[in-house]
Amino acid sequence: MGMTKRIIFGAVAILLVIAAAYAAFFIAPEERTMGLIQRIFYFHAATAWAGEMTFFVCFLANLLYVWKRQPKYDWLGVSSAEVGLACITVVLITGPVWAHPVWGIWWTWDARLTSTFVLWLLYVSYLLLRTLIEEPDRRALLSALFGIFAFLDVPLVFFSIRWWRTQHPQPVIMGGSGSGLDPTMSKVFFFSVLAMHVLAAFLIVERYVLEKMKSEFDFLAREVEAQ
Amino acid sequence: MSLFSNTAVLLGKELRTEFRSRELLTTTVVFILVVLILFSFAISPTTEESREFGPGLLWLAILFAASLMLQPCFLREQSNDTLSSLRLAVSDPFSIFLAKLIANTLFLLLTELIMLPFFAIFYNVPVLPEFHWLLLVLFLGSLGISVAGTALSAISAQARMRELLLPLLLLPLLTPVLVVSATVTVSLFEREPIVRGKGIAFLAVFDVVFLTALWLFGEYLLEE
């Protein structure tokens, strides 16, 4: 992607996020019981969706790398893992900010929270693994394989906790999107989802370009050293 | 057929190597014992609490022990430079994994069976009434730990800081095994039959998913 296109893409992403923020604060109606704090939902859930999508992109990139062995899939894998991790970090911070006034506690070991946290840990391990292998091809292959194992684990983590760790009474979690959302709220929410996806895509593109330059630089540095 | 005959030969090699010195088994048994005793110092549980939390602690101890025990699995091959000859010797590299994971499952089960009487005495839990079920949970849990652990030890053996890296990669991945095995074990001690079937089925699903993944991707883990 050329420089001009990237700048336009970035401008669109930032404008969308600003518009989503405006919609979340001023257009969406105030929730009756939770009040103002409920507005964090538009960022929290939208970022979560974008983060999960990003990890799915990472999984596809990992599979493609193992299959095709082209460095571009490795670059895409690391870029999407980092952006996804940033998204999930935002989710894990905005969640407790919302939960404390509404549930009265910062954290509970509920299925969705816990599996998101394990997801975060798995991708931290993925990035950590990458820093501990020097040789580029081996790093790409082994981290891609770990990424595949990690992604396969995510549904298992979710259902194991959902079926066996949520028997005790828990604070009521919001009944998911769609269940009883006011039409305006729902429009604002899906607009936020769109904005966050575009932002995540923009960040992945930028990170990809950076990774590509880094890899080219490493290659040249090794060439020079060899001479 | 060659997959099974290769696996059988390699499994024989794994077992011979271990039973010559028994270093892995003795250290793992002692490690689990130390962890269980430290846990009971840390929380000093009553009998009621033991039944509720004991299985969780037991499985946590097994998980920690496994993440240490699985370290030498591929490291040994690497330091002796035998991995490439192993790969040349077998037609399907999956048999290397299969032999190692069967050996690891057996080692884990053996240490668990040695530890079980101590666990029953220290934590005052009835292990005998539902022993066949307990054995099944121990087997499926250990198999899951070994499948994921063998795959990841092939990864960590090729990285720096490998001793720290393996637990870091392995423990989050094994969250489902810990959650389900501990819950099913509690239900065995408290005689609740409801959780049992579903939990055991879930453990079997975990094992099958990771075995399939290892079968599909295992050969890439051993590439040079």
CSV table of C-alpha atoms in Angstrom, one decimal:
chain,number,residue,atom,x,y,z
A,1,MET,CA,0.0,0.0,0.0
A,2,GLY,CA,1.4,3.4,-1.0
A,3,MET,CA,2.0,6.2,1.4
A,4,THR,CA,-0.9,8.4,0.3
A,5,LYS,CA,-3.3,5.4,0.6
A,6,ARG,CA,-2.0,4.7,4.1
A,7,ILE,CA,-2.5,8.3,5.2
A,8,ILE,CA,-6.1,8.4,3.8
A,9,PHE,CA,-6.8,5.0,5.5
A,10,GLY,CA,-5.4,6.4,8.8
A,11,ALA,CA,-7.5,9.6,8.5
A,12,VAL,CA,-10.6,7.6,7.9
A,13,ALA,CA,-9.9,5.3,10.8
A,14,ILE,CA,-9.4,8.2,13.2
A,15,LEU,CA,-12.5,10.1,11.9
A,16,LEU,CA,-14.6,6.9,12.4
A,17,VAL,CA,-13.3,6.5,16.0
A,18,ILE,CA,-14.1,10.2,16.7
A,19,ALA,CA,-17.5,9.8,15.2
A,20,ALA,CA,-18.1,6.6,17.2
A,21,ALA,CA,-17.1,8.4,20.4
A,22,TYR,CA,-19.4,11.3,19.6
A,23,ALA,CA,-22.3,8.8,18.9
A,24,ALA,CA,-21.6,6.9,22.1
A,25,PHE,CA,-21.6,10.0,24.3
A,26,PHE,CA,-24.3,12.2,22.7
A,27,ILE,CA,-26.5,10.2,20.4
A,28,ALA,CA,-27.0,6.9,22.3
A,29,PRO,CA,-29.7,7.3,24.9
A,30,GLU,CA,-28.8,7.0,28.6
A,31,GLU,CA,-29.3,3.5,30.0
A,32,ARG,CA,-31.9,3.5,32.8
A,33,THR,CA,-30.2,1.7,35.6
A,34,MET,CA,-26.5,2.0,34.9
A,35,GLY,CA,-26.5,5.6,33.7
A,36,LEU,CA,-23.5,7.3,32.2
A,37,ILE,CA,-21.0,4.4,32.9
A,38,GLN,CA,-22.9,2.2,30.5
A,39,ARG,CA,-21.5,4.2,27.6
A,40,ILE,CA,-18.2,2.5,28.0
A,41,PHE,CA,-19.9,-0.6,26.6
A,42,TYR,CA,-19.7,0.9,23.0
A,43,PHE,CA,-15.9,0.9,23.3
A,44,HIS,CA,-15.5,-2.2,25.5
A,45,ALA,CA,-17.6,-4.6,23.4
A,46,ALA,CA,-16.6,-3.1,20.0
A,47,THR,CA,-12.9,-3.4,20.9
A,48,ALA,CA,-13.5,-7.0,22.1
A,49,TRP,CA,-15.1,-7.9,18.8
A,50,ALA,CA,-12.3,-6.2,16.8
A,51,GLY,CA,-9.7,-8.0,19.0
A,52,GLU,CA,-11.2,-11.4,18.4
A,53,MET,CA,-11.4,-10.7,14.7
A,54,THR,CA,-7.7,-9.7,14.8
A,55,PHE,CA,-6.7,-13.0,16.5
A,56,PHE,CA,-8.7,-14.9,13.8
A,57,VAL,CA,-6.6,-13.0,11.2
A,58,CYS,CA,-3.5,-14.1,13.1
A,59,PHE,CA,-4.6,-17.7,13.1
A,60,LEU,CA,-5.2,-17.6,9.3
A,61,ALA,CA,-1.8,-16.0,8.8
A,62,ASN,CA,-0.2,-18.7,11.0
A,63,LEU,CA,-1.8,-21.4,8.9
A,64,LEU,CA,-0.8,-19.8,5.7
A,65,TYR,CA,2.8,-19.4,6.9
A,66,VAL,CA,3.0,-23.1,7.7
A,67,TRP,CA,1.6,-23.9,4.3
A,68,LYS,CA,3.3,-21.4,2.0
A,69,ARG,CA,6.4,-20.4,4.0
A,70,GLN,CA,6.3,-16.8,2.7
A,71,PRO,CA,7.6,-14.2,5.1
A,72,LYS,CA,4.7,-11.9,4.4
A,73,TYR,CA,2.4,-14.3,6.4
A,74,ASP,CA,4.8,-14.1,9.3
A,75,TRP,CA,4.7,-10.3,9.2
A,76,LEU,CA,0.9,-10.4,9.1
A,77,GLY,CA,0.9,-12.9,12.0
A,78,VAL,CA,3.0,-10.8,14.4
A,79,SER,CA,1.2,-7.6,13.4
A,80,SER,CA,-2.3,-8.9,14.0
A,81,ALA,CA,-1.2,-10.6,17.3
A,82,GLU,CA,0.2,-7.3,18.6
A,83,VAL,CA,-2.9,-5.3,17.5
A,84,GLY,CA,-5.2,-8.0,19.0
A,85,LEU,CA,-3.3,-7.9,22.2
A,86,ALA,CA,-3.6,-4.1,22.4
A,87,CYS,CA,-7.4,-4.5,21.8
A,88,ILE,CA,-7.8,-7.1,24.5
A,89,THR,CA,-5.7,-5.0,26.9
A,90,VAL,CA,-8.2,-2.2,26.3
A,91,VAL,CA,-11.1,-4.6,26.9
A,92,LEU,CA,-9.5,-5.9,30.1
A,93,ILE,CA,-9.1,-2.3,31.4
A,94,THR,CA,-12.4,-0.9,30.4
A,95,GLY,CA,-14.2,-4.0,31.7
A,96,PRO,CA,-13.3,-3.5,35.4
A,97,VAL,CA,-13.8,0.3,35.0
A,98,TRP,CA,-17.4,-0.5,34.1
A,99,ALA,CA,-17.8,-3.4,36.5
A,100,HIS,CA,-16.8,-1.6,39.7
A,101,PRO,CA,-19.7,0.9,39.8
A,102,VAL,CA,-22.2,-1.6,38.3
A,103,TRP,CA,-21.3,-4.9,40.0
A,104,GLY,CA,-19.5,-3.4,42.9
A,105,ILE,CA,-16.4,-5.4,42.2
A,106,TRP,CA,-13.5,-5.0,39.8
A,107,TRP,CA,-13.2,-8.6,38.7
A,108,THR,CA,-15.1,-11.8,38.9
A,109,TRP,CA,-14.0,-15.3,37.7
A,110,ASP,CA,-16.8,-15.5,35.2
A,111,ALA,CA,-16.5,-17.4,31.9
A,112,ARG,CA,-16.2,-14.5,29.6
A,113,LEU,CA,-13.8,-12.5,31.7
A,114,THR,CA,-11.6,-15.5,32.6
A,115,SER,CA,-11.3,-16.8,29.0
A,116,THR,CA,-10.5,-13.3,27.7
A,117,PHE,CA,-7.7,-13.2,30.3
A,118,VAL,CA,-6.4,-16.6,29.3
A,119,LEU,CA,-6.6,-15.4,25.6
A,120,TRP,CA,-4.5,-12.4,26.6
A,121,LEU,CA,-2.0,-14.7,28.3
A,122,LEU,CA,-1.7,-17.0,25.4
A,123,TYR,CA,-0.9,-14.2,22.9
A,124,VAL,CA,1.6,-12.7,25.4
A,125,SER,CA,3.3,-16.0,25.3
A,126,TYR,CA,3.2,-16.0,21.5
A,127,LEU,CA,5.0,-12.7,21.4
A,128,LEU,CA,7.4,-13.7,24.1
A,129,LEU,CA,8.2,-16.8,22.2
A,130,ARG,CA,9.1,-14.7,19.2
A,131,THR,CA,11.6,-12.7,21.1
A,132,LEU,CA,13.4,-15.8,22.3
A,133,ILE,CA,14.2,-17.4,18.9
A,134,GLU,CA,17.0,-15.6,16.9
A,135,GLU,CA,16.8,-17.3,13.5
A,136,PRO,CA,14.0,-15.6,11.4
A,137,ASP,CA,12.7,-18.7,9.6
A,138,ARG,CA,12.6,-20.8,12.7
A,139,ARG,CA,11.0,-18.0,14.7
A,140,ALA,CA,8.3,-17.6,12.0
A,141,LEU,CA,7.6,-21.4,11.8
A,142,LEU,CA,7.6,-22.2,15.5
A,143,SER,CA,5.6,-19.1,16.5
A,144,ALA,CA,3.1,-19.9,13.8
A,145,LEU,CA,2.7,-23.4,15.1
A,146,PHE,CA,2.2,-22.1,18.7
A,147,GLY,CA,-0.3,-19.6,17.4
A,148,ILE,CA,-2.3,-22.4,15.8
A,149,PHE,CA,-2.3,-24.4,19.1
A,150,ALA,CA,-3.2,-21.3,21.1
A,151,PHE,CA,-6.1,-20.5,18.8
A,152,LEU,CA,-7.5,-24.0,19.0
A,153,ASP,CA,-7.3,-23.8,22.8
A,154,VAL,CA,-9.5,-20.7,23.0
A,155,PRO,CA,-12.9,-22.3,22.6
A,156,LEU,CA,-11.9,-25.1,24.9
A,157,VAL,CA,-10.9,-22.6,27.6
A,158,PHE,CA,-14.2,-20.7,27.1
A,159,PHE,CA,-16.4,-23.8,27.4
A,160,SER,CA,-14.5,-25.4,30.2
A,161,ILE,CA,-14.9,-22.3,32.3
A,162,ARG,CA,-18.5,-21.7,31.2
A,163,TRP,CA,-19.6,-25.2,32.1
A,164,TRP,CA,-17.6,-25.9,35.2
A,165,ARG,CA,-16.8,-22.6,36.8
A,166,THR,CA,-20.0,-20.6,36.6
A,167,GLN,CA,-22.2,-22.7,38.9
A,168,HIS,CA,-21.8,-20.3,41.8
A,169,PRO,CA,-24.1,-17.2,41.7
A,170,GLN,CA,-22.5,-14.5,39.7
A,171,PRO,CA,-23.3,-10.9,39.1
A,172,VAL,CA,-25.6,-10.5,36.1
A,173,ILE,CA,-23.7,-10.0,33.0
A,174,MET,CA,-25.3,-8.0,30.2
A,175,GLY,CA,-27.3,-10.3,28.1
A,176,GLY,CA,-25.0,-9.9,25.1
A,177,SER,CA,-25.6,-7.5,22.3
A,178,GLY,CA,-29.0,-7.7,20.6
A,179,SER,CA,-30.8,-8.9,23.7
A,180,GLY,CA,-33.0,-5.9,24.4
A,181,LEU,CA,-30.8,-3.2,23.0
A,182,ASP,CA,-32.6,0.0,22.2
A,183,PRO,CA,-32.6,0.5,18.4
A,184,THR,CA,-30.5,3.7,18.6
A,185,MET,CA,-28.1,2.0,21.1
A,186,SER,CA,-27.8,-0.9,18.6
A,187,LYS,CA,-27.0,1.4,15.7
A,188,VAL,CA,-24.4,3.3,17.8
A,189,PHE,CA,-23.0,-0.1,18.9
A,190,PHE,CA,-22.6,-1.5,15.4
A,191,PHE,CA,-21.1,1.8,14.2
A,192,SER,CA,-18.5,1.5,17.0
A,193,VAL,CA,-17.8,-2.1,16.0
A,194,LEU,CA,-17.2,-0.8,12.4
A,195,ALA,CA,-14.9,2.0,13.7
A,196,MET,CA,-12.9,-0.3,15.8
A,197,HIS,CA,-12.5,-2.9,13.0
A,198,VAL,CA,-11.2,-0.1,10.7
A,199,LEU,CA,-8.9,1.2,13.3
A,200,ALA,CA,-7.5,-2.4,14.0
A,201,ALA,CA,-7.1,-2.9,10.2
A,202,PHE,CA,-5.2,0.4,9.9
A,203,LEU,CA,-2.9,-0.5,12.8
A,204,ILE,CA,-2.2,-4.0,11.4
A,205,VAL,CA,-1.3,-2.4,8.0
A,206,GLU,CA,1.1,0.0,9.7
A,207,ARG,CA,2.6,-2.7,11.9
A,208,TYR,CA,3.0,-4.9,8.8
A,209,VAL,CA,4.9,-2.2,6.9
A,210,LEU,CA,7.1,-1.8,10.0
A,211,GLU,CA,7.8,-5.5,10.3
A,212,LYS,CA,8.5,-5.7,6.6
A,213,MET,CA,11.1,-2.9,6.8
A,214,LYS,CA,12.6,-4.5,9.9
A,215,SER,CA,13.0,-7.8,8.2
A,216,GLU,CA,14.6,-6.2,5.1
A,217,PHE,CA,16.9,-4.2,7.4
A,218,ASP,CA,18.0,-7.4,9.2
A,219,PHE,CA,18.6,-9.1,5.9
A,220,LEU,CA,20.8,-6.2,4.7
A,221,ALA,CA,22.7,-6.1,8.0
A,222,ARG,CA,23.5,-9.8,7.7
A,223,GLU,CA,24.6,-9.3,4.1
A,224,VAL,CA,27.0,-6.5,5.2
A,225,GLU,CA,28.3,-8.5,8.0
A,226,ALA,CA,29.0,-11.4,5.7
A,227,GLN,CA,31.1,-9.3,3.4
B,1,MET,CA,1.7,-50.3,10.0
B,2,SER,CA,5.2,-48.7,10.0
B,3,LEU,CA,3.8,-46.0,12.2
B,4,PHE,CA,3.0,-48.4,15.0
B,5,SER,CA,6.1,-50.5,14.7
B,6,ASN,CA,8.3,-47.4,14.7
B,7,THR,CA,6.4,-46.0,17.6
B,8,ALA,CA,6.8,-49.2,19.5
B,9,VAL,CA,10.6,-49.2,19.0
B,10,LEU,CA,10.9,-45.6,19.9
B,11,LEU,CA,8.7,-46.1,23.0
B,12,GLY,CA,11.0,-48.9,24.1
B,13,LYS,CA,13.9,-46.5,23.7
B,14,GLU,CA,12.2,-43.8,25.8
B,15,LEU,CA,11.3,-46.2,28.5
B,16,ARG,CA,14.7,-47.8,28.6
B,17,THR,CA,16.5,-44.4,28.8
B,18,GLU,CA,14.3,-43.4,31.8
B,19,PHE,CA,14.3,-46.7,33.7
B,20,ARG,CA,18.0,-46.9,33.5
B,21,SER,CA,18.4,-43.8,35.7
B,22,ARG,CA,14.8,-43.1,36.9
B,23,GLU,CA,16.0,-39.5,37.4
B,24,LEU,CA,12.8,-38.0,35.9
B,25,LEU,CA,10.4,-40.2,37.9
B,26,THR,CA,12.1,-39.7,41.3
B,27,THR,CA,12.5,-36.0,41.0
B,28,THR,CA,8.9,-35.5,39.8
B,29,VAL,CA,7.5,-37.6,42.7
B,30,VAL,CA,9.5,-35.6,45.2
B,31,PHE,CA,8.5,-32.4,43.5
B,32,ILE,CA,4.8,-33.2,43.7
B,33,LEU,CA,5.2,-34.2,47.4
B,34,VAL,CA,7.0,-31.0,48.2
B,35,VAL,CA,4.3,-28.9,46.5
B,36,LEU,CA,1.4,-30.7,48.2
B,37,ILE,CA,3.0,-30.2,51.6
B,38,LEU,CA,3.7,-26.6,50.9
B,39,PHE,CA,0.1,-26.1,49.8
B,40,SER,CA,-1.2,-27.6,53.0
B,41,PHE,CA,1.1,-25.3,55.0
B,42,ALA,CA,0.0,-22.3,53.0
B,43,ILE,CA,-3.8,-22.8,53.6
B,44,SER,CA,-4.0,-25.4,56.4
B,45,PRO,CA,-7.3,-26.8,55.3
B,46,THR,CA,-10.0,-28.5,57.4
B,47,THR,CA,-11.4,-31.9,56.1
B,48,GLU,CA,-14.3,-30.1,54.4
B,49,GLU,CA,-12.0,-27.6,52.7
B,50,SER,CA,-9.6,-30.4,51.7
B,51,ARG,CA,-12.3,-32.2,49.8
B,52,GLU,CA,-13.3,-29.0,48.0
B,53,PHE,CA,-9.8,-27.6,47.3
B,54,GLY,CA,-7.6,-30.7,47.5
B,55,PRO,CA,-8.2,-31.9,44.0
B,56,GLY,CA,-7.4,-28.4,42.6
B,57,LEU,CA,-4.1,-28.4,44.5
B,58,LEU,CA,-3.3,-31.9,43.3
B,59,TRP,CA,-3.9,-31.0,39.7
B,60,LEU,CA,-1.9,-27.8,40.0
B,61,ALA,CA,0.9,-29.8,41.5
B,62,ILE,CA,0.7,-32.3,38.6
B,63,LEU,CA,0.7,-29.4,36.1
B,64,PHE,CA,3.7,-27.8,37.6
B,65,ALA,CA,5.5,-31.1,37.8
B,66,ALA,CA,4.7,-31.9,34.2
B,67,SER,CA,5.9,-28.6,33.0
B,68,LEU,CA,9.3,-29.4,34.6
B,69,MET,CA,9.2,-33.1,33.7
B,70,LEU,CA,8.6,-32.4,30.0
B,71,GLN,CA,11.7,-30.2,29.7
B,72,PRO,CA,14.2,-32.9,28.8
B,73,CYS,CA,11.9,-34.6,26.3
B,74,PHE,CA,13.4,-32.9,23.3
B,75,LEU,CA,16.3,-31.2,25.0
B,76,ARG,CA,17.9,-34.6,25.6
B,77,GLU,CA,17.8,-35.4,21.9
B,78,GLN,CA,19.2,-32.0,21.1
B,79,SER,CA,22.1,-32.1,23.5
B,80,ASN,CA,23.0,-35.6,22.3
B,81,ASP,CA,22.4,-34.5,18.7
B,82,THR,CA,20.2,-37.5,18.0
B,83,LEU,CA,17.2,-35.7,16.6
B,84,SER,CA,18.3,-35.7,13.0
B,85,SER,CA,19.1,-39.4,13.1
B,86,LEU,CA,15.7,-40.1,14.7
B,87,ARG,CA,14.0,-38.2,11.9
B,88,LEU,CA,15.9,-40.1,9.3
B,89,ALA,CA,15.2,-43.4,10.9
B,90,VAL,CA,11.4,-43.2,10.9
B,91,SER,CA,9.1,-42.9,7.9
B,92,ASP,CA,6.5,-40.7,9.7
B,93,PRO,CA,7.8,-38.1,12.2
B,94,PHE,CA,4.5,-38.4,14.0
B,95,SER,CA,5.8,-41.7,15.5
B,96,ILE,CA,8.6,-39.7,17.3
B,97,PHE,CA,5.9,-37.6,19.0
B,98,LEU,CA,3.6,-40.6,19.6
B,99,ALA,CA,6.4,-42.5,21.4
B,100,LYS,CA,7.3,-39.5,23.5
B,101,LEU,CA,3.8,-38.6,24.4
B,102,ILE,CA,2.9,-42.2,25.4
B,103,ALA,CA,6.1,-42.4,27.5
B,104,ASN,CA,5.3,-39.0,29.1
B,105,THR,CA,1.7,-40.1,29.8
B,106,LEU,CA,3.0,-43.3,31.4
B,107,PHE,CA,5.6,-41.4,33.5
B,108,LEU,CA,2.9,-38.9,34.7
B,109,LEU,CA,0.4,-41.7,35.5
B,110,LEU,CA,3.1,-43.6,37.5
B,111,THR,CA,4.0,-40.5,39.5
B,112,GLU,CA,0.4,-39.8,40.2
B,113,LEU,CA,-0.3,-43.4,41.3
B,114,ILE,CA,2.7,-43.1,43.7
B,115,MET,CA,1.5,-39.8,45.0
B,116,LEU,CA,-2.2,-40.8,45.4
B,117,PRO,CA,-1.8,-42.6,48.8
B,118,PHE,CA,0.1,-39.6,50.2
B,119,PHE,CA,-2.5,-37.2,48.9
B,120,ALA,CA,-5.3,-39.3,50.4
B,121,ILE,CA,-3.6,-39.4,53.8
B,122,PHE,CA,-2.4,-35.8,54.0
B,123,TYR,CA,-5.7,-34.3,52.6
B,124,ASN,CA,-8.0,-36.9,54.2
B,125,VAL,CA,-9.9,-37.6,51.0
B,126,PRO,CA,-11.5,-40.9,50.0
B,127,VAL,CA,-9.8,-42.0,46.8
B,128,LEU,CA,-10.8,-45.7,46.9
B,129,PRO,CA,-14.6,-45.7,46.5
B,130,GLU,CA,-14.6,-44.3,42.9
B,131,PHE,CA,-11.1,-45.5,42.0
B,132,HIS,CA,-11.8,-46.6,38.5
B,133,TRP,CA,-13.3,-43.2,37.6
B,134,LEU,CA,-10.4,-41.5,39.3
B,135,LEU,CA,-8.0,-43.6,37.2
B,136,LEU,CA,-9.9,-42.6,34.0
B,137,VAL,CA,-9.7,-38.8,34.9
B,138,LEU,CA,-6.0,-39.2,35.8
B,139,PHE,CA,-5.4,-40.9,32.5
B,140,LEU,CA,-7.3,-38.4,30.3
B,141,GLY,CA,-5.8,-35.5,32.1
B,142,SER,CA,-2.3,-36.8,31.9
B,143,LEU,CA,-2.8,-37.6,28.2
B,144,GLY,CA,-3.9,-34.0,27.6
B,145,ILE,CA,-0.9,-32.6,29.5
B,146,SER,CA,1.5,-34.9,27.6
B,147,VAL,CA,0.1,-34.2,24.1
B,148,ALA,CA,0.2,-30.4,24.5
B,149,GLY,CA,3.4,-30.6,26.6
B,150,THR,CA,5.3,-32.8,24.1
B,151,ALA,CA,4.4,-30.5,21.2
B,152,LEU,CA,5.4,-27.4,23.1
B,153,SER,CA,8.6,-28.9,24.5
B,154,ALA,CA,9.7,-29.4,20.9
B,155,ILE,CA,9.1,-25.6,20.4
B,156,SER,CA,10.8,-24.5,23.6
B,157,ALA,CA,13.8,-26.7,23.1
B,158,GLN,CA,14.7,-24.6,20.1
B,159,ALA,CA,14.5,-21.2,21.9
B,160,ARG,CA,16.5,-19.3,24.5
B,161,MET,CA,15.4,-19.3,28.2
B,162,ARG,CA,13.8,-22.7,27.5
B,163,GLU,CA,13.4,-23.7,31.1
B,164,LEU,CA,11.2,-20.7,31.8
B,165,LEU,CA,9.6,-20.7,28.4
B,166,LEU,CA,8.0,-24.1,28.5
B,167,PRO,CA,5.8,-23.5,31.6
B,168,LEU,CA,4.9,-20.1,30.2
B,169,LEU,CA,3.7,-21.6,27.0
B,170,LEU,CA,2.2,-24.7,28.5
B,171,LEU,CA,0.3,-23.6,31.6
B,172,PRO,CA,-2.2,-21.1,30.0
B,173,LEU,CA,-2.8,-23.7,27.2
B,174,LEU,CA,-3.7,-26.3,29.8
B,175,THR,CA,-6.3,-24.1,31.6
B,176,PRO,CA,-9.2,-26.3,30.3
B,177,VAL,CA,-7.5,-29.5,31.6
B,178,LEU,CA,-6.9,-28.0,35.0
B,179,VAL,CA,-10.5,-26.7,35.3
B,180,VAL,CA,-12.2,-29.8,34.2
B,181,SER,CA,-10.0,-32.4,35.9
B,182,ALA,CA,-10.1,-30.6,39.2
B,183,THR,CA,-13.9,-30.3,39.0
B,184,VAL,CA,-14.5,-33.9,38.1
B,185,THR,CA,-12.1,-35.0,40.8
B,186,VAL,CA,-14.0,-33.0,43.4
B,187,SER,CA,-17.3,-34.5,42.1
B,188,LEU,CA,-15.8,-38.0,42.6
B,189,PHE,CA,-14.9,-37.3,46.2
B,190,GLU,CA,-18.3,-35.7,46.9
B,191,ARG,CA,-20.1,-38.5,45.0
B,192,GLU,CA,-21.9,-36.2,42.5
B,193,PRO,CA,-22.4,-38.3,39.4
B,194,ILE,CA,-23.8,-35.4,37.3
B,195,VAL,CA,-20.5,-33.7,36.5
B,196,ARG,CA,-18.6,-36.9,35.8
B,197,GLY,CA,-19.7,-38.0,32.3
B,198,LYS,CA,-19.7,-34.5,30.7
B,199,GLY,CA,-16.3,-33.7,32.3
B,200,ILE,CA,-14.7,-37.0,31.0
B,201,ALA,CA,-16.1,-36.4,27.6
B,202,PHE,CA,-14.7,-32.9,27.6
B,203,LEU,CA,-11.2,-34.2,28.6
B,204,ALA,CA,-11.5,-36.7,25.8
B,205,VAL,CA,-12.4,-33.9,23.3
B,206,PHE,CA,-9.4,-31.9,24.5
B,207,ASP,CA,-7.1,-34.9,24.0
B,208,VAL,CA,-8.5,-35.6,20.5
B,209,VAL,CA,-8.2,-31.9,19.4
B,210,PHE,CA,-4.6,-31.7,20.4
B,211,LEU,CA,-3.7,-35.1,19.1
B,212,THR,CA,-5.1,-34.2,15.7
B,213,ALA,CA,-3.3,-30.9,15.7
B,214,LEU,CA,0.0,-32.7,16.6
B,215,TRP,CA,-0.6,-35.3,13.9
B,216,LEU,CA,-1.2,-32.5,11.3
B,217,PHE,CA,1.5,-30.1,12.3
B,218,GLY,CA,4.0,-32.3,14.2
B,219,GLU,CA,6.4,-32.8,11.4
B,220,TYR,CA,6.9,-29.0,11.0
B,221,LEU,CA,8.0,-28.8,14.7
B,222,LEU,CA,11.0,-31.0,13.9
B,223,GLU,CA,12.1,-29.2,10.8
B,224,GLU,CA,15.7,-28.0,10.7
